mmCIF file with all atom_site columns, C-alpha atoms in Angstrom:
data_model
loop_
_atom_site.group_PDB
_atom_site.id
_atom_site.type_symbol
_atom_site.label_atom_id
_atom_site.label_alt_id
_atom_site.label_comp_id
_atom_site.label_asym_id
_atom_site.label_entity_id
_atom_site.label_seq_id
_atom_site.pdbx_PDB_ins_code
_atom_site.Cartn_x
_atom_site.Cartn_y
_atom_site.Cartn_z
_atom_site.occupancy
_atom_site.B_iso_or_equiv
_atom_site.pdbx_formal_charge
_atom_site.auth_seq_id
_atom_site.auth_comp_id
_atom_site.auth_asym_id
_atom_site.auth_atom_id
_atom_site.pdbx_PDB_model_num
ATOM 1   C CA . GLU A 1 1   ? -7.668  2.082   -18.164 1.00 95.00 ? 1   GLU A CA 1
ATOM 2   C CA . MET A 1 2   ? -5.459  0.022   -15.870 1.00 96.00 ? 2   MET A CA 1
ATOM 3   C CA . GLN A 1 3   ? -7.466  -1.759  -13.217 1.00 97.00 ? 3   GLN A CA 1
ATOM 4   C CA . LEU A 1 4   ? -7.280  -4.420  -10.520 1.00 98.00 ? 4   LEU A CA 1
ATOM 5   C CA . VAL A 1 5   ? -10.460 -6.140  -9.361  1.00 98.00 ? 5   VAL A CA 1
ATOM 6   C CA . GLU A 1 6   ? -10.494 -8.449  -6.346  1.00 98.00 ? 6   GLU A CA 1
ATOM 7   C CA . SER A 1 7   ? -13.045 -11.161 -5.656  1.00 98.00 ? 7   SER A CA 1
ATOM 8   C CA . GLY A 1 8   ? -13.537 -14.139 -3.385  1.00 97.00 ? 8   GLY A CA 1
ATOM 9   C CA . GLY A 1 9   ? -14.039 -12.421 -0.060  1.00 97.00 ? 9   GLY A CA 1
ATOM 10  C CA . GLY A 1 10  ? -16.823 -13.317 2.324   1.00 97.00 ? 10  GLY A CA 1
ATOM 11  C CA . LEU A 1 11  ? -17.565 -14.988 5.615   1.00 97.00 ? 11  LEU A CA 1
ATOM 12  C CA . ALA A 1 12  ? -15.312 -17.832 6.726   1.00 97.00 ? 12  ALA A CA 1
ATOM 13  C CA . GLN A 1 13  ? -15.243 -19.965 9.859   1.00 97.00 ? 13  GLN A CA 1
ATOM 14  C CA . PRO A 1 14  ? -12.221 -19.879 12.152  1.00 97.00 ? 14  PRO A CA 1
ATOM 15  C CA . ALA A 1 15  ? -9.735  -22.516 10.918  1.00 97.00 ? 15  ALA A CA 1
ATOM 16  C CA . GLY A 1 16  ? -11.436 -22.371 7.539   1.00 98.00 ? 16  GLY A CA 1
ATOM 17  C CA . SER A 1 17  ? -10.116 -21.430 4.115   1.00 98.00 ? 17  SER A CA 1
ATOM 18  C CA . LEU A 1 18  ? -10.783 -18.859 1.451   1.00 98.00 ? 18  LEU A CA 1
ATOM 19  C CA . ARG A 1 19  ? -9.199  -18.084 -1.903  1.00 98.00 ? 19  ARG A CA 1
ATOM 20  C CA . LEU A 1 20  ? -8.984  -14.510 -3.139  1.00 98.00 ? 20  LEU A CA 1
ATOM 21  C CA . SER A 1 21  ? -8.505  -13.576 -6.779  1.00 98.00 ? 21  SER A CA 1
ATOM 22  C CA . CYS A 1 22  ? -7.366  -10.364 -8.401  1.00 98.00 ? 22  CYS A CA 1
ATOM 23  C CA . ALA A 1 23  ? -7.991  -9.753  -12.095 1.00 98.00 ? 23  ALA A CA 1
ATOM 24  C CA . ALA A 1 24  ? -5.800  -7.241  -13.884 1.00 98.00 ? 24  ALA A CA 1
ATOM 25  C CA . SER A 1 25  ? -6.883  -5.338  -16.970 1.00 97.00 ? 25  SER A CA 1
ATOM 26  C CA . GLY A 1 26  ? -5.378  -2.594  -19.099 1.00 97.00 ? 26  GLY A CA 1
ATOM 27  C CA . PHE A 1 27  ? -1.824  -3.838  -18.582 1.00 95.00 ? 27  PHE A CA 1
ATOM 28  C CA . ALA A 1 28  ? 0.165   -7.065  -18.689 1.00 94.00 ? 28  ALA A CA 1
ATOM 29  C CA . LEU A 1 29  ? 0.383   -8.545  -15.200 1.00 94.00 ? 29  LEU A CA 1
ATOM 30  C CA . THR A 1 30  ? 3.514   -10.435 -16.240 1.00 94.00 ? 30  THR A CA 1
ATOM 31  C CA . ASP A 1 31  ? 5.449   -7.146  -16.312 1.00 92.00 ? 31  ASP A CA 1
ATOM 32  C CA . TYR A 1 32  ? 4.837   -6.398  -12.634 1.00 95.00 ? 32  TYR A CA 1
ATOM 33  C CA . GLN A 1 33  ? 5.620   -7.589  -9.155  1.00 96.00 ? 33  GLN A CA 1
ATOM 34  C CA . MET A 1 34  ? 2.426   -7.933  -7.131  1.00 98.00 ? 34  MET A CA 1
ATOM 35  C CA . ASN A 1 35  ? 1.311   -7.890  -3.518  1.00 98.00 ? 35  ASN A CA 1
ATOM 36  C CA . TRP A 1 36  ? -1.585  -8.314  -1.149  1.00 98.00 ? 36  TRP A CA 1
ATOM 37  C CA . VAL A 1 37  ? -2.167  -5.631  1.479   1.00 98.00 ? 37  VAL A CA 1
ATOM 38  C CA . ARG A 1 38  ? -4.913  -5.760  4.105   1.00 98.00 ? 38  ARG A CA 1
ATOM 39  C CA . GLN A 1 39  ? -6.728  -3.339  6.350   1.00 98.00 ? 39  GLN A CA 1
ATOM 40  C CA . ALA A 1 40  ? -8.637  -4.449  9.421   1.00 98.00 ? 40  ALA A CA 1
ATOM 41  C CA . PRO A 1 41  ? -11.854 -2.501  10.112  1.00 97.00 ? 41  PRO A CA 1
ATOM 42  C CA . GLY A 1 42  ? -10.969 0.991   11.320  1.00 96.00 ? 42  GLY A CA 1
ATOM 43  C CA . LYS A 1 43  ? -7.245  0.201   11.321  1.00 97.00 ? 43  LYS A CA 1
ATOM 44  C CA . GLY A 1 44  ? -4.188  0.964   9.213   1.00 98.00 ? 44  GLY A CA 1
ATOM 45  C CA . LEU A 1 45  ? -2.570  -0.810  6.298   1.00 98.00 ? 45  LEU A CA 1
ATOM 46  C CA . GLU A 1 46  ? -0.653  -4.064  6.663   1.00 98.00 ? 46  GLU A CA 1
ATOM 47  C CA . TRP A 1 47  ? 1.433   -5.644  3.906   1.00 98.00 ? 47  TRP A CA 1
ATOM 48  C CA . VAL A 1 48  ? 0.620   -9.358  3.614   1.00 98.00 ? 48  VAL A CA 1
ATOM 49  C CA . SER A 1 49  ? 2.523   -10.947 0.741   1.00 98.00 ? 49  SER A CA 1
ATOM 50  C CA . TYR A 1 50  ? 4.682   -10.344 -2.360  1.00 98.00 ? 50  TYR A CA 1
ATOM 51  C CA . ILE A 1 51  ? 5.275   -12.301 -5.561  1.00 98.00 ? 51  ILE A CA 1
ATOM 52  C CA . SER A 1 52  ? 7.839   -11.530 -8.242  1.00 95.00 ? 52  SER A CA 1
ATOM 53  C CA . SER A 1 53  ? 6.959   -11.349 -11.932 1.00 93.00 ? 53  SER A CA 1
ATOM 54  C CA . SER A 1 54  ? 8.029   -14.933 -12.601 1.00 93.00 ? 54  SER A CA 1
ATOM 55  C CA . SER A 1 55  ? 6.762   -16.300 -9.247  1.00 94.00 ? 55  SER A CA 1
ATOM 56  C CA . GLY A 1 56  ? 10.372  -17.120 -8.388  1.00 94.00 ? 56  GLY A CA 1
ATOM 57  C CA . THR A 1 57  ? 10.428  -15.020 -5.217  1.00 96.00 ? 57  THR A CA 1
ATOM 58  C CA . LEU A 1 58  ? 7.721   -15.008 -2.578  1.00 98.00 ? 58  LEU A CA 1
ATOM 59  C CA . HIS A 1 59  ? 7.558   -13.106 0.707   1.00 97.00 ? 59  HIS A CA 1
ATOM 60  C CA . TYR A 1 60  ? 5.048   -13.194 3.545   1.00 98.00 ? 60  TYR A CA 1
ATOM 61  C CA . ALA A 1 61  ? 4.339   -11.185 6.659   1.00 98.00 ? 61  ALA A CA 1
ATOM 62  C CA . ASP A 1 62  ? 5.131   -13.151 9.820   1.00 97.00 ? 62  ASP A CA 1
ATOM 63  C CA . SER A 1 63  ? 1.450   -12.937 10.787  1.00 97.00 ? 63  SER A CA 1
ATOM 64  C CA . VAL A 1 64  ? 0.411   -15.097 7.805   1.00 98.00 ? 64  VAL A CA 1
ATOM 65  C CA . LYS A 1 65  ? 3.509   -17.199 7.121   1.00 98.00 ? 65  LYS A CA 1
ATOM 66  C CA . GLY A 1 66  ? 2.677   -20.885 6.848   1.00 97.00 ? 66  GLY A CA 1
ATOM 67  C CA . ARG A 1 67  ? -1.051  -20.191 6.481   1.00 98.00 ? 67  ARG A CA 1
ATOM 68  C CA . PHE A 1 68  ? -1.353  -18.021 3.354   1.00 98.00 ? 68  PHE A CA 1
ATOM 69  C CA . SER A 1 69  ? -0.002  -18.742 -0.117  1.00 98.00 ? 69  SER A CA 1
ATOM 70  C CA . ILE A 1 70  ? 0.362   -16.224 -2.948  1.00 98.00 ? 70  ILE A CA 1
ATOM 71  C CA . SER A 1 71  ? 0.377   -17.249 -6.599  1.00 98.00 ? 71  SER A CA 1
ATOM 72  C CA . ARG A 1 72  ? -0.238  -15.839 -10.042 1.00 98.00 ? 72  ARG A CA 1
ATOM 73  C CA . ASP A 1 73  ? -1.272  -16.940 -13.528 1.00 97.00 ? 73  ASP A CA 1
ATOM 74  C CA . ASN A 1 74  ? 0.207   -14.463 -15.956 1.00 95.00 ? 74  ASN A CA 1
ATOM 75  C CA . ALA A 1 75  ? -1.592  -16.067 -18.895 1.00 95.00 ? 75  ALA A CA 1
ATOM 76  C CA . LYS A 1 76  ? -4.882  -15.288 -17.155 1.00 96.00 ? 76  LYS A CA 1
ATOM 77  C CA . ASN A 1 77  ? -3.643  -11.893 -15.914 1.00 96.00 ? 77  ASN A CA 1
ATOM 78  C CA . SER A 1 78  ? -4.609  -12.959 -12.415 1.00 97.00 ? 78  SER A CA 1
ATOM 79  C CA . LEU A 1 79  ? -3.202  -12.957 -8.886  1.00 98.00 ? 79  LEU A CA 1
ATOM 80  C CA . TYR A 1 80  ? -4.368  -15.204 -6.048  1.00 98.00 ? 80  TYR A CA 1
ATOM 81  C CA . LEU A 1 81  ? -4.175  -15.529 -2.282  1.00 98.00 ? 81  LEU A CA 1
ATOM 82  C CA . GLN A 1 82  ? -4.977  -18.898 -0.716  1.00 98.00 ? 82  GLN A CA 1
ATOM 83  C CA . MET A 1 83  ? -5.816  -18.341 2.943   1.00 98.00 ? 83  MET A CA 1
ATOM 84  C CA . ASN A 1 84  ? -5.896  -21.371 5.262   1.00 98.00 ? 84  ASN A CA 1
ATOM 85  C CA . SER A 1 85  ? -6.263  -21.770 9.021   1.00 98.00 ? 85  SER A CA 1
ATOM 86  C CA . LEU A 1 86  ? -8.087  -18.460 9.172   1.00 98.00 ? 86  LEU A CA 1
ATOM 87  C CA . ARG A 1 87  ? -8.267  -16.566 12.449  1.00 98.00 ? 87  ARG A CA 1
ATOM 88  C CA . ALA A 1 88  ? -10.507 -13.766 13.686  1.00 98.00 ? 88  ALA A CA 1
ATOM 89  C CA . GLU A 1 89  ? -7.576  -11.373 13.378  1.00 98.00 ? 89  GLU A CA 1
ATOM 90  C CA . ASP A 1 90  ? -7.446  -12.021 9.621   1.00 98.00 ? 90  ASP A CA 1
ATOM 91  C CA . THR A 1 91  ? -10.719 -10.110 9.271   1.00 98.00 ? 91  THR A CA 1
ATOM 92  C CA . ALA A 1 92  ? -9.922  -7.228  6.924   1.00 98.00 ? 92  ALA A CA 1
ATOM 93  C CA . VAL A 1 93  ? -10.365 -5.697  3.509   1.00 98.00 ? 93  VAL A CA 1
ATOM 94  C CA . TYR A 1 94  ? -7.790  -7.335  1.256   1.00 98.00 ? 94  TYR A CA 1
ATOM 95  C CA . TYR A 1 95  ? -6.304  -5.272  -1.556  1.00 98.00 ? 95  TYR A CA 1
ATOM 96  C CA . CYS A 1 96  ? -4.170  -6.481  -4.407  1.00 98.00 ? 96  CYS A CA 1
ATOM 97  C CA . ALA A 1 97  ? -1.558  -3.878  -5.226  1.00 98.00 ? 97  ALA A CA 1
ATOM 98  C CA . ARG A 1 98  ? 1.001   -3.458  -7.960  1.00 98.00 ? 98  ARG A CA 1
ATOM 99  C CA . LEU A 1 99  ? 4.588   -2.395  -7.372  1.00 97.00 ? 99  LEU A CA 1
ATOM 100 C CA . MET A 1 100 ? 5.726   0.624   -9.312  1.00 95.00 ? 100 MET A CA 1
ATOM 101 C CA . ARG A 1 101 ? 7.741   0.034   -12.489 1.00 92.00 ? 101 ARG A CA 1
ATOM 102 C CA . TYR A 1 102 ? 9.374   2.533   -14.777 1.00 82.00 ? 102 TYR A CA 1
ATOM 103 C CA . CYS A 1 103 ? 11.405  2.140   -17.944 1.00 83.00 ? 103 CYS A CA 1
ATOM 104 C CA . SER A 1 104 ? 14.261  4.294   -19.138 1.00 84.00 ? 104 SER A CA 1
ATOM 105 C CA . GLY A 1 105 ? 16.833  3.836   -21.869 1.00 87.00 ? 105 GLY A CA 1
ATOM 106 C CA . GLY A 1 106 ? 15.521  0.429   -22.756 1.00 87.00 ? 106 GLY A CA 1
ATOM 107 C CA . ASN A 1 107 ? 15.743  -0.887  -19.195 1.00 90.00 ? 107 ASN A CA 1
ATOM 108 C CA . CYS A 1 108 ? 12.934  -1.246  -16.681 1.00 87.00 ? 108 CYS A CA 1
ATOM 109 C CA . TYR A 1 109 ? 13.273  -0.761  -12.946 1.00 88.00 ? 109 TYR A CA 1
ATOM 110 C CA . PHE A 1 110 ? 11.082  -1.374  -9.946  1.00 89.00 ? 110 PHE A CA 1
ATOM 111 C CA . ARG A 1 111 ? 10.363  0.818   -7.003  1.00 90.00 ? 111 ARG A CA 1
ATOM 112 C CA . ASP A 1 112 ? 8.813   -1.005  -4.077  1.00 95.00 ? 112 ASP A CA 1
ATOM 113 C CA . TYR A 1 113 ? 5.851   1.316   -3.773  1.00 97.00 ? 113 TYR A CA 1
ATOM 114 C CA . PHE A 1 114 ? 2.231   0.518   -4.589  1.00 98.00 ? 114 PHE A CA 1
ATOM 115 C CA . ASP A 1 115 ? 1.124   2.517   -7.599  1.00 97.00 ? 115 ASP A CA 1
ATOM 116 C CA . LEU A 1 116 ? -2.111  0.684   -8.476  1.00 98.00 ? 116 LEU A CA 1
ATOM 117 C CA . TRP A 1 117 ? -4.635  -0.788  -6.050  1.00 98.00 ? 117 TRP A CA 1
ATOM 118 C CA . GLY A 1 118 ? -7.835  -2.756  -6.427  1.00 98.00 ? 118 GLY A CA 1
ATOM 119 C CA . GLN A 1 119 ? -11.026 -1.707  -4.670  1.00 97.00 ? 119 GLN A CA 1
ATOM 120 C CA . GLY A 1 120 ? -10.583 -4.437  -2.051  1.00 98.00 ? 120 GLY A CA 1
ATOM 121 C CA . THR A 1 121 ? -12.571 -7.469  -0.948  1.00 98.00 ? 121 THR A CA 1
ATOM 122 C CA . LEU A 1 122 ? -13.798 -7.958  2.618   1.00 98.00 ? 122 LEU A CA 1
ATOM 123 C CA . VAL A 1 123 ? -12.889 -11.127 4.471   1.00 98.00 ? 123 VAL A CA 1
ATOM 124 C CA . THR A 1 124 ? -14.723 -11.775 7.729   1.00 98.00 ? 124 THR A CA 1
ATOM 125 C CA . VAL A 1 125 ? -13.635 -14.645 9.955   1.00 98.00 ? 125 VAL A CA 1
ATOM 126 C CA . SER A 1 126 ? -16.283 -15.485 12.506  1.00 97.00 ? 126 SER A CA 1
ATOM 127 C CA . SER A 1 127 ? -18.287 -18.408 13.808  1.00 95.00 ? 127 SER A CA 1
ATOM 128 C CA . GLU B 2 1   ? 11.480  -4.793  11.020  1.00 95.00 ? 1   GLU B CA 1
ATOM 129 C CA . ILE B 2 2   ? 11.446  -1.059  10.400  1.00 97.00 ? 2   ILE B CA 1
ATOM 130 C CA . VAL B 2 3   ? 8.739   0.701   12.402  1.00 97.00 ? 3   VAL B CA 1
ATOM 131 C CA . LEU B 2 4   ? 7.248   3.926   11.049  1.00 98.00 ? 4   LEU B CA 1
ATOM 132 C CA . THR B 2 5   ? 5.696   6.344   13.535  1.00 98.00 ? 5   THR B CA 1
ATOM 133 C CA . GLN B 2 6   ? 3.382   9.029   12.184  1.00 98.00 ? 6   GLN B CA 1
ATOM 134 C CA . SER B 2 7   ? 2.416   12.198  13.995  1.00 96.00 ? 7   SER B CA 1
ATOM 135 C CA . PRO B 2 8   ? 0.110   13.709  14.845  1.00 97.00 ? 8   PRO B CA 1
ATOM 136 C CA . ALA B 2 9   ? -2.619  11.078  14.820  1.00 98.00 ? 9   ALA B CA 1
ATOM 137 C CA . THR B 2 10  ? -5.171  13.741  13.889  1.00 98.00 ? 10  THR B CA 1
ATOM 138 C CA . LEU B 2 11  ? -4.717  17.174  12.368  1.00 98.00 ? 11  LEU B CA 1
ATOM 139 C CA . SER B 2 12  ? -7.657  19.600  12.481  1.00 97.00 ? 12  SER B CA 1
ATOM 140 C CA . LEU B 2 13  ? -7.366  22.331  9.865   1.00 97.00 ? 13  LEU B CA 1
ATOM 141 C CA . SER B 2 14  ? -9.494  24.579  7.700   1.00 97.00 ? 14  SER B CA 1
ATOM 142 C CA . PRO B 2 15  ? -9.541  24.674  3.885   1.00 97.00 ? 15  PRO B CA 1
ATOM 143 C CA . GLY B 2 16  ? -6.786  26.941  2.630   1.00 97.00 ? 16  GLY B CA 1
ATOM 144 C CA . GLU B 2 17  ? -4.452  26.149  5.521   1.00 97.00 ? 17  GLU B CA 1
ATOM 145 C CA . ARG B 2 18  ? -1.162  24.273  5.364   1.00 98.00 ? 18  ARG B CA 1
ATOM 146 C CA . ALA B 2 19  ? -0.844  20.687  6.648   1.00 98.00 ? 19  ALA B CA 1
ATOM 147 C CA . THR B 2 20  ? 2.453   19.291  7.894   1.00 98.00 ? 20  THR B CA 1
ATOM 148 C CA . LEU B 2 21  ? 2.564   15.549  8.553   1.00 98.00 ? 21  LEU B CA 1
ATOM 149 C CA . SER B 2 22  ? 5.502   13.684  10.052  1.00 98.00 ? 22  SER B CA 1
ATOM 150 C CA . CYS B 2 23  ? 6.793   10.137  9.622   1.00 98.00 ? 23  CYS B CA 1
ATOM 151 C CA . ARG B 2 24  ? 9.732   8.827   11.632  1.00 98.00 ? 24  ARG B CA 1
ATOM 152 C CA . ALA B 2 25  ? 11.539  5.550   10.878  1.00 98.00 ? 25  ALA B CA 1
ATOM 153 C CA . SER B 2 26  ? 13.086  3.339   13.579  1.00 97.00 ? 26  SER B CA 1
ATOM 154 C CA . GLN B 2 27  ? 16.298  3.186   11.530  1.00 97.00 ? 27  GLN B CA 1
ATOM 155 C CA . SER B 2 28  ? 17.687  4.946   8.503   1.00 97.00 ? 28  SER B CA 1
ATOM 156 C CA . ILE B 2 29  ? 15.885  4.239   5.236   1.00 96.00 ? 29  ILE B CA 1
ATOM 157 C CA . ALA B 2 30  ? 17.782  6.771   3.097   1.00 96.00 ? 30  ALA B CA 1
ATOM 158 C CA . ARG B 2 31  ? 15.025  8.335   0.937   1.00 96.00 ? 31  ARG B CA 1
ATOM 159 C CA . TYR B 2 32  ? 13.017  5.137   0.449   1.00 97.00 ? 32  TYR B CA 1
ATOM 160 C CA . LEU B 2 33  ? 9.694   6.439   1.654   1.00 97.00 ? 33  LEU B CA 1
ATOM 161 C CA . ALA B 2 34  ? 6.293   6.924   0.071   1.00 98.00 ? 34  ALA B CA 1
ATOM 162 C CA . TRP B 2 35  ? 3.107   8.713   1.095   1.00 98.00 ? 35  TRP B CA 1
ATOM 163 C CA . TYR B 2 36  ? -0.452  7.572   0.349   1.00 98.00 ? 36  TYR B CA 1
ATOM 164 C CA . GLN B 2 37  ? -3.846  9.212   0.701   1.00 98.00 ? 37  GLN B CA 1
ATOM 165 C CA . GLN B 2 38  ? -6.910  7.181   1.620   1.00 98.00 ? 38  GLN B CA 1
ATOM 166 C CA . LYS B 2 39  ? -10.485 8.408   1.657   1.00 98.00 ? 39  LYS B CA 1
ATOM 167 C CA . PRO B 2 40  ? -13.341 6.506   3.356   1.00 96.00 ? 40  PRO B CA 1
ATOM 168 C CA . GLY B 2 41  ? -14.377 3.434   1.399   1.00 96.00 ? 41  GLY B CA 1
ATOM 169 C CA . GLN B 2 42  ? -11.571 3.835   -1.115  1.00 97.00 ? 42  GLN B CA 1
ATOM 170 C CA . ALA B 2 43  ? -8.229  2.199   -1.746  1.00 98.00 ? 43  ALA B CA 1
ATOM 171 C CA . PRO B 2 44  ? -5.082  4.168   -0.933  1.00 98.00 ? 44  PRO B CA 1
ATOM 172 C CA . ARG B 2 45  ? -3.572  6.366   -3.647  1.00 98.00 ? 45  ARG B CA 1
ATOM 173 C CA . LEU B 2 46  ? 0.155   6.906   -4.114  1.00 98.00 ? 46  LEU B CA 1
ATOM 174 C CA . LEU B 2 47  ? 1.084   10.572  -3.678  1.00 98.00 ? 47  LEU B CA 1
ATOM 175 C CA . ILE B 2 48  ? 4.844   10.750  -3.172  1.00 97.00 ? 48  ILE B CA 1
ATOM 176 C CA . TYR B 2 49  ? 7.644   8.217   -3.683  1.00 95.00 ? 49  TYR B CA 1
ATOM 177 C CA . ASP B 2 50  ? 11.342  8.267   -2.841  1.00 95.00 ? 50  ASP B CA 1
ATOM 178 C CA . ALA B 2 51  ? 10.578  10.941  -0.245  1.00 97.00 ? 51  ALA B CA 1
ATOM 179 C CA . SER B 2 52  ? 9.980   13.836  -2.624  1.00 97.00 ? 52  SER B CA 1
ATOM 180 C CA . ASN B 2 53  ? 8.826   12.677  -6.068  1.00 94.00 ? 53  ASN B CA 1
ATOM 181 C CA . ARG B 2 54  ? 5.178   13.277  -6.889  1.00 96.00 ? 54  ARG B CA 1
ATOM 182 C CA . ALA B 2 55  ? 3.375   10.366  -8.489  1.00 94.00 ? 55  ALA B CA 1
ATOM 183 C CA . THR B 2 56  ? 1.609   10.804  -11.814 1.00 92.00 ? 56  THR B CA 1
ATOM 184 C CA . GLY B 2 57  ? -1.291  13.230  -11.654 1.00 95.00 ? 57  GLY B CA 1
ATOM 185 C CA . ILE B 2 58  ? -0.649  14.439  -8.105  1.00 97.00 ? 58  ILE B CA 1
ATOM 186 C CA . PRO B 2 59  ? -1.119  18.214  -7.684  1.00 97.00 ? 59  PRO B CA 1
ATOM 187 C CA . ALA B 2 60  ? 1.843   20.426  -6.843  1.00 98.00 ? 60  ALA B CA 1
ATOM 188 C CA . ARG B 2 61  ? 0.334   21.397  -3.477  1.00 98.00 ? 61  ARG B CA 1
ATOM 189 C CA . PHE B 2 62  ? 1.546   18.001  -2.220  1.00 98.00 ? 62  PHE B CA 1
ATOM 190 C CA . SER B 2 63  ? 5.254   17.894  -1.434  1.00 98.00 ? 63  SER B CA 1
ATOM 191 C CA . GLY B 2 64  ? 7.522   15.555  0.465   1.00 98.00 ? 64  GLY B CA 1
ATOM 192 C CA . SER B 2 65  ? 10.889  15.999  2.108   1.00 98.00 ? 65  SER B CA 1
ATOM 193 C CA . GLY B 2 66  ? 13.323  14.256  4.395   1.00 98.00 ? 66  GLY B CA 1
ATOM 194 C CA . SER B 2 67  ? 15.893  11.502  4.476   1.00 98.00 ? 67  SER B CA 1
ATOM 195 C CA . GLY B 2 68  ? 17.349  9.028   6.943   1.00 97.00 ? 68  GLY B CA 1
ATOM 196 C CA . THR B 2 69  ? 14.753  8.700   9.688   1.00 98.00 ? 69  THR B CA 1
ATOM 197 C CA . ASP B 2 70  ? 12.664  11.882  9.485   1.00 98.00 ? 70  ASP B CA 1
ATOM 198 C CA . PHE B 2 71  ? 10.205  12.670  6.715   1.00 98.00 ? 71  PHE B CA 1
ATOM 199 C CA . THR B 2 72  ? 7.514   15.258  6.117   1.00 98.00 ? 72  THR B CA 1
ATOM 200 C CA . LEU B 2 73  ? 4.486   15.501  3.858   1.00 98.00 ? 73  LEU B CA 1
ATOM 201 C CA . THR B 2 74  ? 3.301   19.060  3.309   1.00 98.00 ? 74  THR B CA 1
ATOM 202 C CA . ILE B 2 75  ? -0.019  20.003  1.775   1.00 98.00 ? 75  ILE B CA 1
ATOM 203 C CA . THR B 2 76  ? -0.240  23.697  1.019   1.00 96.00 ? 76  THR B CA 1
ATOM 204 C CA . ASP B 2 77  ? -3.577  25.463  0.629   1.00 95.00 ? 77  ASP B CA 1
ATOM 205 C CA . LEU B 2 78  ? -5.794  22.535  1.667   1.00 97.00 ? 78  LEU B CA 1
ATOM 206 C CA . GLU B 2 79  ? -8.634  21.751  -0.708  1.00 97.00 ? 79  GLU B CA 1
ATOM 207 C CA . PRO B 2 80  ? -11.889 20.125  0.519   1.00 96.00 ? 80  PRO B CA 1
ATOM 208 C CA . GLU B 2 81  ? -10.908 16.863  -1.222  1.00 97.00 ? 81  GLU B CA 1
ATOM 209 C CA . ASP B 2 82  ? -7.622  16.687  0.741   1.00 98.00 ? 82  ASP B CA 1
ATOM 210 C CA . PHE B 2 83  ? -9.330  15.781  4.017   1.00 97.00 ? 83  PHE B CA 1
ATOM 211 C CA . ALA B 2 84  ? -8.429  12.124  4.358   1.00 98.00 ? 84  ALA B CA 1
ATOM 212 C CA . VAL B 2 85  ? -6.064  9.720   6.090   1.00 98.00 ? 85  VAL B CA 1
ATOM 213 C CA . TYR B 2 86  ? -2.403  9.734   5.049   1.00 98.00 ? 86  TYR B CA 1
ATOM 214 C CA . TYR B 2 87  ? 0.018   6.835   5.412   1.00 98.00 ? 87  TYR B CA 1
ATOM 215 C CA . CYS B 2 88  ? 3.752   6.596   4.949   1.00 98.00 ? 88  CYS B CA 1
ATOM 216 C CA . GLN B 2 89  ? 5.437   3.387   3.731   1.00 98.00 ? 89  GLN B CA 1
ATOM 217 C CA . GLN B 2 90  ? 9.086   2.347   3.613   1.00 97.00 ? 90  GLN B CA 1
ATOM 218 C CA . ARG B 2 91  ? 11.009  0.142   1.197   1.00 95.00 ? 91  ARG B CA 1
ATOM 219 C CA . GLY B 2 92  ? 14.434  0.703   2.722   1.00 90.00 ? 92  GLY B CA 1
ATOM 220 C CA . ASN B 2 93  ? 14.724  -2.723  4.279   1.00 87.00 ? 93  ASN B CA 1
ATOM 221 C CA . TRP B 2 94  ? 12.223  -5.440  3.507   1.00 90.00 ? 94  TRP B CA 1
ATOM 222 C CA . PRO B 2 95  ? 10.522  -7.826  3.858   1.00 94.00 ? 95  PRO B CA 1
ATOM 223 C CA . PRO B 2 96  ? 8.400   -6.715  5.444   1.00 94.00 ? 96  PRO B CA 1
ATOM 224 C CA . LEU B 2 97  ? 7.220   -3.602  3.673   1.00 95.00 ? 97  LEU B CA 1
ATOM 225 C CA . THR B 2 98  ? 5.806   -1.499  6.476   1.00 97.00 ? 98  THR B CA 1
ATOM 226 C CA . PHE B 2 99  ? 3.354   1.368   6.842   1.00 98.00 ? 99  PHE B CA 1
ATOM 227 C CA . GLY B 2 100 ? 2.948   4.025   9.473   1.00 98.00 ? 100 GLY B CA 1
ATOM 228 C CA . GLY B 2 101 ? -0.186  4.138   11.590  1.00 98.00 ? 101 GLY B CA 1
ATOM 229 C CA . GLY B 2 102 ? -1.677  7.030   9.638   1.00 98.00 ? 102 GLY B CA 1
ATOM 230 C CA . THR B 2 103 ? -2.550  10.683  10.175  1.00 98.00 ? 103 THR B CA 1
ATOM 231 C CA . LYS B 2 104 ? -6.118  11.825  9.745   1.00 98.00 ? 104 LYS B CA 1
ATOM 232 C CA . VAL B 2 105 ? -6.501  15.327  8.338   1.00 98.00 ? 105 VAL B CA 1
ATOM 233 C CA . GLU B 2 106 ? -9.940  16.515  9.358   1.00 97.00 ? 106 GLU B CA 1
ATOM 234 C CA . ILE B 2 107 ? -11.927 19.683  8.827   1.00 94.00 ? 107 ILE B CA 1
ATOM 235 C CA . LYS B 2 108 ? -11.757 22.052  11.777  1.00 92.00 ? 108 LYS B CA 1
#
C-alpha cells in the first residue's frame, strides 16, 4: 500500500522553528514530484511548496517564501519542510502530497494534481 | 495568481438527490482543473482531474465538466458517504497551485 506519513508537528513559539518530515512507503519517492499543502483550522486548502524529483526546481507560496525551505532525501524516501520565523498565521495541519504521474508507451508524464496525501501533522504557533 | 471561486458555499440535500457544484477561475485554465473530497479529520481525496477524468477507484456517480473558466462537479444519487467538503484546484498557470474556497455538501 502506498502511504505518506508526516511527523514533526507540535507547538512552536512565534519566530521559532520547526522541521516537518514525510516518510513515503509502498513506492519510490524519487519517481515523484512532491509538495506541502496546509489547512488552517476550519479553513480551506493552501499550497505551500513544491520540489521536483531531483530537487532541481523548488517553488514556494508568497506567504512562506524566505522563511520555509523544502528538501528531500530520495535514498531515505523522505520529504522535509524546514519552517523558520514562524508566525501565528502558520498554524495549520500540514500535509505532504504527491503529484500525479502516469506512464504510457515507455514514457512517464506528470499532472499537477495531488493523488496521494498523508494524514497531516498539526503545527500550532503560539506563545 | 489564478483565483478559484466555488459556489455555493453550502449545499443542503437529501440522500438520493443530485448535487451540482460550481468552480469559476479568474482566467482561462483550459481543462486543467481537479476536484477533491474532504471528510472531517481526513486528508483530501482526488476525485476528478483534467476537468472530467475520474481518478482511480472513484464511483461513476461523480462526474466533472467544463473548460476555460467555468467548471462543474456533479454527484448523482447522493450516498450518505458523499456528504463532505469539495474543493477545486487548478494547474493551468502556476506557481502557485491554487484551490477554491470549498463547497460543503450537507444533509438536509
